[in-house]
């Protein structure tokens, strides 16, 4: 069913997801494509937040995250926010290849050995039926010619949804949530996720990968939440 829905979504003409105008086979019409929420050009290479001259930002200098780099495609605002939510909560799976292509068109492949999608807890996976980050990572891996490693890492602890918590509580909430079932010795890993907000979840995951021997972790996300 999923495969059929995906195929139909790819073949049939769409109305623009943002404004309802005719969009041909794309998700968005030409006008909406041209007014997507861009991130500022100068960003911190480690956390992808705005930073003058693209230098390492104060926060990363003070309290360095475990990941080494972050690439983000858009700001987490209309209509990207609604599209990410449609993928996740309404199973609009055709959003995933669209997003992966947009990422691949913008960014050259990072120097890495493999892609790993941020794991979902098995209970959440059962409820949703898919991991949106795996859906995005699968197409991205193909565009970049890198292997996607599935099932090497798990999220074994159910945590409070990060979105419900104040920013400061998120790091504590996610601590110890992930586990690697395989060694990651010497690996340069690209971690794929949909949205990067505080970065606390990705930091915890990078910490887990590095504890198992990973030498370099690059986050690749569809959207970055910009501070207020
Ligand atoms: Zn439109
Ligand atoms: Zn930074």
mmCIF file of C-alpha atoms and ligand atoms in Angstrom:
data_model
loop_
_atom_site.group_PDB
_atom_site.id
_atom_site.type_symbol
_atom_site.label_atom_id
_atom_site.label_comp_id
_atom_site.label_asym_id
_atom_site.label_seq_id
_atom_site.Cartn_x
_atom_site.Cartn_y
_atom_site.Cartn_z
ATOM 1 C CA UNK A 1 0.000 0.000 0.000
ATOM 2 C CA UNK A 2 2.731 2.360 0.940
ATOM 3 C CA UNK A 3 4.588 1.600 -2.274
ATOM 4 C CA UNK A 4 1.455 2.171 -4.351
ATOM 5 C CA UNK A 5 0.622 5.409 -2.560
ATOM 6 C CA UNK A 6 4.179 6.533 -3.139
ATOM 7 C CA UNK A 7 4.046 5.680 -6.805
ATOM 8 C CA UNK A 8 0.737 7.494 -7.333
ATOM 9 C CA UNK A 9 2.018 10.522 -5.477
ATOM 10 C CA UNK A 10 5.020 10.619 -7.801
ATOM 11 C CA UNK A 11 3.007 10.176 -11.001
ATOM 12 C CA UNK A 12 -0.091 12.300 -10.529
ATOM 13 C CA UNK A 13 -0.101 16.077 -10.913
ATOM 14 C CA UNK A 14 -0.247 17.898 -7.618
ATOM 15 C CA UNK A 15 -1.804 21.026 -6.295
ATOM 16 C CA UNK A 16 0.856 23.147 -4.632
ATOM 17 C CA UNK A 17 1.096 22.043 -1.032
ATOM 18 C CA UNK A 18 1.498 25.604 0.196
ATOM 19 C CA UNK A 19 -1.011 27.612 -1.852
ATOM 20 C CA UNK A 20 -3.167 25.153 -3.814
ATOM 21 C CA UNK A 21 -2.128 26.447 -7.264
ATOM 22 C CA UNK A 22 -1.270 23.999 -10.068
ATOM 23 C CA UNK A 23 2.150 22.526 -9.353
ATOM 24 C CA UNK A 24 2.518 19.883 -12.071
ATOM 25 C CA UNK A 25 4.514 17.003 -10.670
ATOM 26 C CA UNK A 26 6.267 19.060 -8.059
ATOM 27 C CA UNK A 27 5.111 19.454 -4.456
ATOM 28 C CA UNK A 28 5.037 23.213 -4.777
ATOM 29 C CA UNK A 29 4.239 25.733 -7.512
ATOM 30 C CA UNK A 30 7.039 27.840 -8.979
ATOM 31 C CA UNK A 31 6.200 30.911 -6.866
ATOM 32 C CA UNK A 32 6.202 28.952 -3.616
ATOM 33 C CA UNK A 33 9.430 27.173 -4.559
ATOM 34 C CA UNK A 34 11.037 30.561 -4.963
ATOM 35 C CA UNK A 35 9.889 31.844 -1.601
ATOM 36 C CA UNK A 36 10.815 28.967 0.681
ATOM 37 C CA UNK A 37 12.214 29.972 4.089
ATOM 38 C CA UNK A 38 15.944 30.195 3.502
ATOM 39 C CA UNK A 39 18.544 30.132 6.226
ATOM 40 C CA UNK A 40 20.979 33.033 6.486
ATOM 41 C CA UNK A 41 24.020 32.401 4.272
ATOM 42 C CA UNK A 42 26.545 32.710 7.097
ATOM 43 C CA UNK A 43 26.125 29.905 9.586
ATOM 44 C CA UNK A 44 28.131 28.126 12.255
ATOM 45 C CA UNK A 45 29.589 25.022 10.566
ATOM 46 C CA UNK A 46 29.029 22.961 13.703
ATOM 47 C CA UNK A 47 25.424 23.774 14.661
ATOM 48 C CA UNK A 48 24.101 25.539 11.510
ATOM 49 C CA UNK A 49 22.786 28.566 13.396
ATOM 50 C CA UNK A 50 23.445 32.054 12.011
ATOM 51 C CA UNK A 51 26.972 33.197 12.777
ATOM 52 C CA UNK A 52 28.912 36.179 11.355
ATOM 53 C CA UNK A 53 31.294 35.189 8.526
ATOM 54 C CA UNK A 54 30.295 31.545 8.988
ATOM 55 C CA UNK A 55 32.579 31.162 11.999
ATOM 56 C CA UNK A 56 32.155 28.746 14.870
ATOM 57 C CA UNK A 57 29.505 30.324 17.111
ATOM 58 C CA UNK A 58 29.925 31.277 20.759
ATOM 59 C CA UNK A 59 27.704 28.445 21.983
ATOM 60 C CA UNK A 60 29.753 25.789 20.131
ATOM 61 C CA UNK A 61 32.998 27.367 21.378
ATOM 62 C CA UNK A 62 31.804 27.424 24.999
ATOM 63 C CA UNK A 63 30.197 24.016 25.104
ATOM 64 C CA UNK A 64 31.214 22.001 22.038
ATOM 65 C CA UNK A 65 28.577 19.515 20.859
ATOM 66 C CA UNK A 66 29.621 15.931 20.124
ATOM 67 C CA UNK A 67 28.774 16.305 16.436
ATOM 68 C CA UNK A 68 31.354 17.972 14.223
ATOM 69 C CA UNK A 69 29.229 19.622 11.563
ATOM 70 C CA UNK A 70 25.609 20.346 10.647
ATOM 71 C CA UNK A 71 24.044 20.930 7.238
ATOM 72 C CA UNK A 72 20.494 22.255 7.081
ATOM 73 C CA UNK A 73 18.440 22.987 3.975
ATOM 74 C CA UNK A 74 15.741 25.410 5.151
ATOM 75 C CA UNK A 75 14.480 27.338 8.151
ATOM 76 C CA UNK A 76 11.726 25.491 10.019
ATOM 77 C CA UNK A 77 8.949 27.838 8.932
ATOM 78 C CA UNK A 78 5.926 27.819 6.602
ATOM 79 C CA UNK A 79 5.540 25.838 4.375
ATOM 80 C CA UNK A 80 8.522 23.589 5.190
ATOM 81 C CA UNK A 81 7.262 23.124 8.756
ATOM 82 C CA UNK A 82 3.830 22.003 7.476
ATOM 83 C CA UNK A 83 5.450 19.678 4.919
ATOM 84 C CA UNK A 84 7.641 18.025 7.561
ATOM 85 C CA UNK A 85 4.580 17.593 9.768
ATOM 86 C CA UNK A 86 2.573 16.155 6.861
ATOM 87 C CA UNK A 87 5.315 13.609 6.223
ATOM 88 C CA UNK A 88 5.477 12.638 9.886
ATOM 89 C CA UNK A 89 1.897 12.770 11.076
ATOM 90 C CA UNK A 90 -0.134 12.257 7.890
ATOM 91 C CA UNK A 91 2.220 9.747 6.252
ATOM 92 C CA UNK A 92 2.684 11.935 3.163
ATOM 93 C CA UNK A 93 5.665 9.805 2.191
ATOM 94 C CA UNK A 94 6.202 11.555 -1.151
ATOM 95 C CA UNK A 95 7.547 14.510 0.819
ATOM 96 C CA UNK A 96 10.637 12.472 1.729
ATOM 97 C CA UNK A 97 12.173 12.012 -1.748
ATOM 98 C CA UNK A 98 11.317 15.617 -2.568
ATOM 99 C CA UNK A 99 13.181 16.803 0.514
ATOM 100 C CA UNK A 100 16.112 14.459 -0.108
ATOM 101 C CA UNK A 101 16.503 15.762 -3.646
ATOM 102 C CA UNK A 102 16.432 19.378 -2.486
ATOM 103 C CA UNK A 103 19.180 18.590 0.025
ATOM 104 C CA UNK A 104 21.277 16.709 -2.511
ATOM 105 C CA UNK A 105 20.872 19.511 -5.083
ATOM 106 C CA UNK A 106 22.259 22.037 -2.625
ATOM 107 C CA UNK A 107 24.959 20.202 -0.759
ATOM 108 C CA UNK A 108 27.829 18.183 -2.192
ATOM 109 C CA UNK A 109 28.134 14.759 -0.564
ATOM 110 C CA UNK A 110 29.893 15.086 2.796
ATOM 111 C CA UNK A 111 33.099 13.083 3.186
ATOM 112 C CA UNK A 112 31.634 10.146 5.023
ATOM 113 C CA UNK A 113 31.494 6.362 5.108
ATOM 114 C CA UNK A 114 27.769 5.976 5.602
ATOM 115 C CA UNK A 115 24.416 7.539 6.451
ATOM 116 C CA UNK A 116 22.432 6.623 9.555
ATOM 117 C CA UNK A 117 18.911 7.925 10.167
ATOM 118 C CA UNK A 118 18.118 9.087 13.683
ATOM 119 C CA UNK A 119 16.394 6.058 15.267
ATOM 120 C CA UNK A 120 12.809 6.148 16.497
ATOM 121 C CA UNK A 121 11.689 4.267 19.586
ATOM 122 C CA UNK A 122 10.060 0.940 18.519
ATOM 123 C CA UNK A 123 6.740 1.969 20.104
ATOM 124 C CA UNK A 124 6.692 5.210 18.110
ATOM 125 C CA UNK A 125 7.717 3.290 14.982
ATOM 126 C CA UNK A 126 4.853 0.831 15.475
ATOM 127 C CA UNK A 127 2.385 3.671 15.931
ATOM 128 C CA UNK A 128 3.600 5.679 12.907
ATOM 129 C CA UNK A 129 4.500 2.755 10.666
ATOM 130 C CA UNK A 130 7.693 4.361 9.355
ATOM 131 C CA UNK A 131 10.612 6.477 10.458
ATOM 132 C CA UNK A 132 10.491 9.752 8.503
ATOM 133 C CA UNK A 133 14.254 10.137 8.840
ATOM 134 C CA UNK A 134 14.832 6.726 7.223
ATOM 135 C CA UNK A 135 12.503 7.759 4.377
ATOM 136 C CA UNK A 136 14.581 10.881 3.752
ATOM 137 C CA UNK A 137 17.926 9.127 4.289
ATOM 138 C CA UNK A 138 17.133 6.357 1.798
ATOM 139 C CA UNK A 139 16.852 8.771 -1.132
ATOM 140 C CA UNK A 140 19.667 10.975 0.088
ATOM 141 C CA UNK A 141 21.997 7.967 0.292
ATOM 142 C CA UNK A 142 21.187 7.184 -3.342
ATOM 143 C CA UNK A 143 21.822 10.755 -4.524
ATOM 144 C CA UNK A 144 25.128 10.912 -2.672
ATOM 145 C CA UNK A 145 26.228 7.373 -3.498
ATOM 146 C CA UNK A 146 26.769 6.514 0.163
ATOM 147 C CA UNK A 147 25.470 3.414 1.966
ATOM 148 C CA UNK A 148 22.559 3.786 4.387
ATOM 149 C CA UNK A 149 23.140 1.701 7.488
ATOM 150 C CA UNK A 150 19.867 0.442 8.959
ATOM 151 C CA UNK A 151 19.368 -1.151 12.379
ATOM 152 C CA UNK A 152 22.899 -0.486 13.682
ATOM 153 C CA UNK A 153 21.538 1.870 16.315
ATOM 154 C CA UNK A 154 18.363 1.901 18.358
ATOM 155 C CA UNK A 155 16.472 4.210 20.623
ATOM 156 C CA UNK A 156 15.681 2.018 23.586
ATOM 157 C CA UNK A 157 14.412 4.453 26.069
ATOM 158 C CA UNK A 158 11.044 6.123 25.568
ATOM 159 C CA UNK A 159 11.465 9.765 26.391
ATOM 160 C CA UNK A 160 9.044 12.640 26.760
ATOM 161 C CA UNK A 161 8.530 14.218 23.318
ATOM 162 C CA UNK A 162 11.262 16.880 23.180
ATOM 163 C CA UNK A 163 8.841 19.390 21.670
ATOM 164 C CA UNK A 164 6.825 19.416 24.893
ATOM 165 C CA UNK A 165 9.778 20.350 27.075
ATOM 166 C CA UNK A 166 11.498 23.641 27.761
ATOM 167 C CA UNK A 167 14.794 23.854 25.878
ATOM 168 C CA UNK A 168 16.923 23.428 28.984
ATOM 169 C CA UNK A 169 15.226 20.187 30.008
ATOM 170 C CA UNK A 170 15.752 18.517 26.618
ATOM 171 C CA UNK A 171 19.345 17.472 27.116
ATOM 172 C CA UNK A 172 18.542 15.693 30.375
ATOM 173 C CA UNK A 173 15.420 14.087 28.926
ATOM 174 C CA UNK A 174 17.263 12.453 26.004
ATOM 175 C CA UNK A 175 20.330 11.273 27.955
ATOM 176 C CA UNK A 176 21.094 7.576 27.455
ATOM 177 C CA UNK A 177 18.212 7.137 24.993
ATOM 178 C CA UNK A 178 20.299 5.613 22.174
ATOM 179 C CA UNK A 179 22.395 2.481 21.820
ATOM 180 C CA UNK A 180 24.631 1.160 19.032
ATOM 181 C CA UNK A 181 24.402 -2.549 18.357
ATOM 182 C CA UNK A 182 27.535 -2.478 16.226
ATOM 183 C CA UNK A 183 30.956 -0.913 16.708
ATOM 184 C CA UNK A 184 31.500 2.327 14.778
ATOM 185 C CA UNK A 185 35.278 2.284 14.929
ATOM 186 C CA UNK A 186 36.887 4.804 12.569
ATOM 187 C CA UNK A 187 33.567 5.628 10.882
ATOM 188 C CA UNK A 188 32.711 9.049 9.502
ATOM 189 C CA UNK A 189 28.963 9.160 9.821
ATOM 190 C CA UNK A 190 26.221 11.350 8.380
ATOM 191 C CA UNK A 191 23.212 11.432 10.695
ATOM 192 C CA UNK A 192 19.961 12.261 8.910
ATOM 193 C CA UNK A 193 17.015 13.811 10.722
ATOM 194 C CA UNK A 194 14.042 15.939 9.737
ATOM 195 C CA UNK A 195 14.307 18.931 12.068
ATOM 196 C CA UNK A 196 17.081 20.255 14.275
ATOM 197 C CA UNK A 197 15.733 22.373 17.107
ATOM 198 C CA UNK A 198 18.011 22.715 20.131
ATOM 199 C CA UNK A 199 20.319 20.024 18.783
ATOM 200 C CA UNK A 200 20.065 18.132 22.095
ATOM 201 C CA UNK A 201 18.828 14.895 20.505
ATOM 202 C CA UNK A 202 21.449 14.972 17.740
ATOM 203 C CA UNK A 203 24.131 15.768 20.324
ATOM 204 C CA UNK A 204 23.154 12.753 22.403
ATOM 205 C CA UNK A 205 23.123 10.529 19.319
ATOM 206 C CA UNK A 206 26.559 11.802 18.198
ATOM 207 C CA UNK A 207 27.851 11.131 21.714
ATOM 208 C CA UNK A 208 26.586 7.541 21.477
ATOM 209 C CA UNK A 209 28.214 7.053 18.049
ATOM 210 C CA UNK A 210 31.531 8.464 19.273
ATOM 211 C CA UNK A 211 31.493 6.289 22.379
ATOM 212 C CA UNK A 212 31.392 3.367 19.950
ATOM 213 C CA UNK A 213 34.367 4.668 17.982
ATOM 214 C CA UNK A 214 32.942 7.011 15.313
ATOM 215 C CA UNK A 215 35.523 9.655 14.429
ATOM 216 C CA UNK A 216 33.367 12.258 12.704
ATOM 217 C CA UNK A 217 29.649 13.017 12.787
ATOM 218 C CA UNK A 218 27.845 15.360 10.380
ATOM 219 C CA UNK A 219 24.166 16.120 10.955
ATOM 220 C CA UNK A 220 22.086 16.598 7.849
ATOM 221 C CA UNK A 221 18.606 17.966 8.413
ATOM 222 C CA UNK A 222 15.785 19.261 6.278
ATOM 223 C CA UNK A 223 15.045 22.199 8.537
ATOM 224 C CA UNK A 224 16.696 24.171 11.313
ATOM 225 C CA UNK A 225 14.715 26.040 13.954
ATOM 226 C CA UNK A 226 16.050 29.555 14.237
ATOM 227 C CA UNK A 227 16.092 31.151 17.673
ATOM 228 C CA UNK A 228 13.159 33.561 18.310
HETATM 229 ZN ZN1 LIG B 1 2.214 27.560 -4.336
HETATM 230 ZN ZN1 LIG B 2 27.488 26.690 16.602
#
